[in-house]
Coordinates of C-alpha atoms in Angstrom, one line a residue:
M1 CA 13.5 16.2 8.4
A2 CA 10.6 13.9 8.4
K3 CA 10.7 10.6 10.3
L4 CA 10.2 8.7 6.7
Q5 CA 13.0 10.7 5.3
E6 CA 15.6 9.8 8.3
L7 CA 14.9 6.1 7.7
L8 CA 15.1 6.3 4.1
A9 CA 18.7 7.8 4.8
R10 CA 19.9 4.9 7.2
K11 CA 18.3 2.2 5.1
D12 CA 18.1 1.2 1.7
V13 CA 14.7 -0.1 1.0
L14 CA 11.9 0.2 4.3
M15 CA 9.1 -2.6 4.4
A16 CA 5.4 -1.4 4.7
D17 CA 2.9 -3.3 6.1
G18 CA 0.2 -5.6 4.3
A19 CA -3.8 -5.8 4.3
T20 CA -6.4 -4.2 6.9
G21 CA -9.3 -6.0 5.2
T22 CA -8.1 -9.4 4.7
N23 CA -6.6 -9.6 8.1
L24 CA -9.5 -7.8 9.5
F25 CA -12.1 -10.5 8.0
Q26 CA -10.3 -13.2 9.5
M27 CA -11.1 -11.6 13.0
G28 CA -14.8 -11.1 12.4
L29 CA -15.1 -8.1 10.2
T30 CA -18.1 -8.8 8.1
A31 CA -18.7 -7.3 4.1
G32 CA -20.3 -4.2 4.3
D33 CA -19.2 -2.8 7.8
P34 CA -16.6 0.0 8.0
P35 CA -13.6 -1.2 10.0
E36 CA -12.6 2.6 10.7
L37 CA -15.4 1.9 13.4
W38 CA -13.1 -0.7 15.2
N39 CA -11.2 1.9 15.9
A40 CA -13.4 2.7 18.3
D41 CA -15.2 -0.7 19.0
H42 CA -12.4 -3.5 18.7
P43 CA -9.6 -1.2 19.3
D44 CA -7.6 -4.7 20.6
R45 CA -8.0 -6.0 17.3
I46 CA -6.6 -3.1 15.4
R47 CA -3.7 -3.4 17.9
K48 CA -3.2 -6.9 16.9
L49 CA -3.5 -6.0 13.1
H50 CA -0.6 -3.9 13.8
D51 CA 1.4 -5.8 15.9
G52 CA 1.3 -8.8 13.2
F53 CA 2.8 -6.4 10.8
L54 CA 5.3 -5.3 13.3
G55 CA 5.9 -8.6 14.3
A56 CA 6.7 -9.4 10.6
G57 CA 9.6 -7.0 10.3
S58 CA 7.6 -3.4 8.9
D59 CA 9.2 -0.4 9.2
I60 CA 6.0 1.2 8.2
I61 CA 2.7 0.5 9.2
L62 CA -0.5 2.3 8.2
T63 CA -3.3 3.3 10.5
N64 CA -6.6 1.8 10.0
T65 CA -8.4 5.0 8.5
F66 CA -8.5 4.1 4.8
G67 CA -12.3 5.3 4.7
A68 CA -12.4 7.3 7.5
N69 CA -13.4 10.8 5.7
R70 CA -16.6 12.4 6.1
F71 CA -18.2 10.9 2.4
R72 CA -17.2 7.7 3.5
M73 CA -18.4 7.7 6.9
K74 CA -21.5 9.1 6.1
L75 CA -22.3 5.9 4.4
H76 CA -22.6 4.5 8.3
N77 CA -24.3 7.9 9.8
A78 CA -20.5 8.6 11.6
Q79 CA -19.7 11.8 9.3
D80 CA -19.3 13.4 12.6
R81 CA -16.9 11.1 13.9
V82 CA -13.8 11.7 11.5
F83 CA -11.7 13.6 13.9
E84 CA -12.5 11.2 16.8
L85 CA -11.8 8.0 14.5
N86 CA -8.5 9.1 13.0
K87 CA -7.3 10.3 16.1
L88 CA -8.1 6.8 17.6
A89 CA -6.3 5.1 14.8
A90 CA -3.4 6.9 14.8
E91 CA -3.1 6.8 18.6
I92 CA -3.8 2.7 18.3
A93 CA -0.7 2.8 15.7
R94 CA 1.7 5.0 17.5
E95 CA 1.4 2.5 21.0
A96 CA 1.9 -0.1 18.5
A97 CA 5.3 1.0 17.3
D98 CA 6.6 2.9 20.2
A99 CA 6.3 -0.5 21.9
T100 CA 8.9 -2.4 19.1
G101 CA 11.9 -0.4 20.6
R102 CA 12.4 0.3 16.8
E103 CA 12.0 3.7 14.7
I104 CA 8.9 3.1 12.9
V105 CA 7.0 5.1 10.6
V106 CA 2.9 5.8 11.5
A107 CA 1.5 6.4 8.4
G108 CA -1.9 8.0 8.2
S109 CA -4.1 6.2 5.6
M110 CA -6.1 8.5 3.2
G111 CA -8.6 6.6 0.7
P112 CA -10.6 8.2 -2.0
T113 CA -14.1 9.9 -1.4
G114 CA -15.5 7.5 -3.5
E115 CA -17.2 10.7 -5.2
L116 CA -16.9 12.3 -8.5
F117 CA -14.8 15.7 -9.2
T118 CA -17.2 18.3 -11.2
P119 CA -18.1 18.0 -13.8
L120 CA -18.8 14.6 -13.7
G121 CA -19.9 14.6 -10.3
E122 CA -20.9 16.9 -7.4
L123 CA -17.5 17.1 -5.4
T124 CA -15.7 20.5 -5.5
M125 CA -12.1 20.9 -5.0
D126 CA -12.7 23.2 -2.0
V127 CA -14.7 20.7 -0.2
A128 CA -12.4 17.6 -1.0
I129 CA -9.2 19.7 0.5
E130 CA -12.0 20.6 3.6
A131 CA -12.7 16.9 3.9
F132 CA -9.0 15.9 4.1
T133 CA -8.0 18.4 5.8
E134 CA -10.2 17.0 8.6
Q135 CA -9.0 13.8 8.3
A136 CA -5.3 14.7 8.5
K137 CA -5.7 16.7 11.6
G138 CA -7.0 13.8 13.7
L139 CA -4.1 11.6 12.4
K140 CA -1.9 14.5 13.0
A141 CA -3.4 14.9 16.8
G142 CA -3.1 10.9 17.3
G143 CA 0.5 11.0 16.6
A144 CA 0.8 9.9 13.1
D145 CA 4.1 10.7 11.0
I146 CA 3.1 11.6 8.1
C147 CA -0.5 11.1 5.8
W148 CA -0.3 8.0 3.2
I149 CA -2.6 8.6 0.6
E150 CA -3.3 5.8 -1.2
T151 CA -5.4 3.7 -3.5
M152 CA -6.2 7.1 -5.6
S153 CA -7.5 7.3 -9.4
S154 CA -7.5 10.5 -10.4
V155 CA -5.3 13.9 -10.1
E156 CA -7.7 16.2 -8.5
E157 CA -7.9 14.0 -5.8
I158 CA -4.8 13.3 -5.5
R159 CA -4.0 16.9 -5.3
A160 CA -7.1 17.1 -2.8
A161 CA -5.5 15.2 -0.3
A162 CA -2.1 16.3 -0.6
E163 CA -3.3 19.7 -0.1
G164 CA -5.4 18.6 2.9
A165 CA -2.1 17.0 4.6
I166 CA -0.1 20.2 3.8
N167 CA -3.2 22.3 5.4
A168 CA -2.5 20.3 8.5
G169 CA 1.2 20.5 8.7
M170 CA 2.1 17.1 7.6
P171 CA 4.5 15.9 5.1
Y172 CA 2.4 13.2 3.1
T173 CA 3.3 10.4 0.6
A174 CA 0.8 9.3 -2.5
T175 CA -0.2 6.4 -4.4
A176 CA -2.1 5.3 -7.2
S177 CA -4.0 2.2 -8.4
F178 CA -3.3 1.5 -11.8
D179 CA -5.8 -1.4 -12.8
T180 CA -7.4 0.0 -16.0
A181 CA -4.7 -1.4 -18.7
G182 CA -2.1 0.3 -17.1
R183 CA -3.6 3.2 -16.2
T184 CA -6.1 4.6 -13.3
M185 CA -9.7 4.3 -13.2
M186 CA -9.5 8.1 -14.4
G187 CA -6.8 7.6 -17.2
L188 CA -3.6 9.0 -15.1
K189 CA -0.5 6.9 -16.4
P190 CA 2.1 5.7 -13.7
E191 CA 4.8 8.0 -15.6
D192 CA 2.6 10.9 -15.2
L193 CA 2.2 10.9 -11.3
A194 CA 5.1 13.1 -10.8
K195 CA 3.8 16.2 -12.5
V196 CA 0.5 15.8 -10.7
F197 CA 2.4 17.4 -7.5
D198 CA 3.8 20.2 -9.8
G199 CA 2.9 23.5 -7.7
L200 CA 1.5 22.2 -5.0
S201 CA 3.7 24.2 -2.2
Q202 CA 5.3 20.7 -0.5
A203 CA 6.2 17.9 -2.8
P204 CA 5.4 14.3 -1.6
E205 CA 8.3 12.7 1.1
A206 CA 7.5 9.6 -2.0
F207 CA 5.1 8.4 -4.6
G208 CA 4.2 5.1 -6.3
A209 CA 1.8 2.4 -6.6
N210 CA -0.3 0.4 -4.6
C211 CA -3.6 -2.2 -5.2
G212 CA -4.4 -2.6 -8.9
V213 CA -4.7 -6.2 -10.6
G214 CA -1.6 -8.2 -10.1
A215 CA 1.9 -7.7 -8.8
S216 CA 3.2 -8.0 -12.4
D217 CA 0.9 -5.0 -13.4
L218 CA 2.0 -2.8 -10.4
L219 CA 5.8 -3.6 -11.5
V220 CA 5.7 -2.6 -14.6
S221 CA 3.8 1.0 -13.4
V222 CA 6.9 0.9 -11.3
L223 CA 9.5 0.8 -14.2
A224 CA 7.5 3.5 -15.7
M225 CA 7.5 5.9 -12.4
E226 CA 11.1 4.9 -11.8
A227 CA 12.1 6.3 -15.3
Q228 CA 10.2 9.9 -14.6
K229 CA 10.7 10.0 -10.9
N230 CA 12.6 13.1 -10.7
G231 CA 14.4 12.4 -7.8
F232 CA 11.4 10.8 -5.8
T233 CA 11.4 7.7 -3.8
V234 CA 9.3 5.2 -5.1
I235 CA 6.4 2.8 -3.0
A236 CA 5.4 -0.6 -4.6
K237 CA 2.7 -2.2 -2.6
A238 CA 1.1 -4.9 -4.6
N239 CA -1.8 -7.4 -4.1
C240 CA -1.1 -10.4 -3.2
G241 CA -1.4 -12.6 -6.4
I242 CA -5.1 -12.4 -7.9
P243 CA -8.6 -12.7 -6.1
Q244 CA -10.3 -15.5 -6.6
V245 CA -14.3 -15.4 -4.8
K246 CA -15.0 -18.4 -3.7
G247 CA -18.2 -18.4 -2.3
D248 CA -18.9 -15.2 0.4
H249 CA -15.1 -15.2 0.6
V250 CA -12.3 -14.0 -1.2
H251 CA -8.8 -15.3 -1.5
Y252 CA -5.4 -14.2 -3.0
S253 CA -4.0 -16.3 -4.9
G254 CA 0.0 -15.2 -4.0
T255 CA 2.1 -17.2 -1.6
P256 CA 5.0 -16.0 0.4
E257 CA 7.4 -17.2 -2.4
L258 CA 5.8 -15.1 -5.1
M259 CA 5.4 -11.9 -3.1
A260 CA 9.5 -12.7 -2.2
S261 CA 10.2 -12.7 -6.1
Y262 CA 7.8 -9.9 -6.4
T263 CA 10.3 -7.9 -3.8
H264 CA 13.5 -8.7 -5.6
L265 CA 12.0 -7.4 -8.8
A266 CA 10.8 -4.3 -6.6
M267 CA 13.9 -3.6 -5.6
D268 CA 16.2 -4.2 -9.1
A269 CA 12.9 -1.7 -10.3
G270 CA 13.9 0.9 -8.0
A271 CA 11.8 1.1 -5.6
R272 CA 12.6 2.1 -2.0
I273 CA 9.7 1.2 0.1
V274 CA 8.0 -2.1 -0.7
G275 CA 4.9 -3.6 1.2
G276 CA 2.0 -5.3 0.1
C277 CA -1.9 -4.2 -0.3
C278 CA -4.6 -6.8 -0.3
G279 CA -4.7 -10.4 0.6
T280 CA -1.2 -9.6 2.5
T281 CA -0.6 -11.4 5.6
P282 CA 2.4 -11.3 8.3
E283 CA 3.3 -14.8 6.7
H284 CA 3.6 -13.0 3.3
L285 CA 5.5 -9.9 4.9
V286 CA 8.0 -12.4 6.9
A287 CA 8.9 -13.3 2.8
I288 CA 9.2 -10.0 1.6
R289 CA 11.1 -9.0 5.0
T290 CA 13.7 -11.9 4.0
A291 CA 13.7 -10.9 0.3
I292 CA 14.6 -7.2 1.3
D293 CA 17.4 -8.4 3.9
S294 CA 18.9 -10.8 1.4
H295 CA 18.7 -9.0 -1.7
N296 CA 21.5 -8.7 -4.0
R297 CA 21.1 -6.0 -6.4
G298 CA 20.4 -7.0 -9.8
E299 CA 19.6 -5.6 -13.5
R300 CA 16.8 -3.4 -13.7
P301 CA 13.5 -6.3 -15.1
D302 CA 11.7 -5.7 -18.1
R303 CA 7.8 -6.9 -18.6
A304 CA 9.3 -10.1 -19.9
R305 CA 11.5 -10.8 -16.9
I306 CA 8.4 -10.0 -14.5
E307 CA 5.8 -12.0 -16.4
E308 CA 8.3 -15.1 -16.4
L309 CA 8.9 -14.6 -12.5
I310 CA 5.6 -13.8 -11.2
G311 CA 3.3 -14.3 -14.0
P312 CA 1.5 -12.3 -16.9
L313 CA 0.1 -9.0 -16.7
V314 CA -3.8 -9.3 -16.0
A315 CA -4.5 -5.7 -17.2
P316 CA -2.1 -5.3 -20.1
P317 CA -1.8 -1.5 -20.8
R318 CA -3.8 -0.9 -24.1
A319 CA -2.6 1.3 -26.7
E320 CA -2.4 5.1 -27.0
G321 CA -5.5 7.1 -28.5
G322 CA -8.6 5.7 -25.8
E323 CA -9.9 7.9 -23.0
G324 CA -9.5 6.6 -19.6
R325 CA -12.6 4.7 -18.3
K326 CA -14.9 6.9 -15.8
R327 CA -16.3 5.1 -13.4
T328 CA -16.7 5.7 -9.7
G329 CA -17.8 3.3 -7.2
R330 CA -16.5 2.5 -3.3
R331 CA -12.9 1.2 -3.2
E332 CA -11.4 -1.2 -0.3
R333 CA -7.9 -1.0 1.2
A334 CA -8.2 -5.0 1.4

């Protein structure tokens, strides 16, 4: 049995970690610099990141490898260092996790390539699977317990990343970012996520939503997934409020109190893994941990209840009939 399933068998809800980019910017990372290179150049700072999350009570920590695939690394002439950087990242996280004396899942973060699949772009399924396999092998070599596929938009890329994990002999989870009127940028609806894995030789250990545009929007996505989960564990990893640009700094509006309310709602919506994405600091995670540990199960919330407690949706779902917006660009796990 995978370690994630072992923990889920013992605990009703697990807490994941928080933001990578937001916290690394506070440690000196500058805009445009790849955080993945810090696995080699500043391993002490990556260890500090993990220690902060673990100190707040995380049961799951993600490696600093969101963009550590050959396509993203090529932007920094580091495409030949994919295995090395993923292995280093997993080793840093594994060491931090083991030092706690608790059972911690080290999840190998695998984000999008930033490329479009044919016919919209040039990326083929075979090449994408090869790239994700390379990344997953590095994560496995460094001691990761599971591949954590995240912030995905297209069915093809989710399946390619899953195939990469499977090829490396790793269990996996997958989360998508529903940031475009209740869908991903490539038109995937949350209620259809469970079907993405049909026909694969290995099913995910869990799936869900991360990032997006706000906690309210993500929770509505969780409600849609929960209704069609087919026995899967659902993940909720929302941004910490709404991003607000102040000069050259991006501040997230979410308070610890808001993230606590989000956590209670996520649990009542059926999520069994809850954490934070962009903007989420150890301080926010302490509030999430407290909410998990003190939660009394309530009724399943609806959209009105979610908006009443944590604010209106930023990008409400649109009416049926339109095509999903097609765009690309470099996503960050902030």
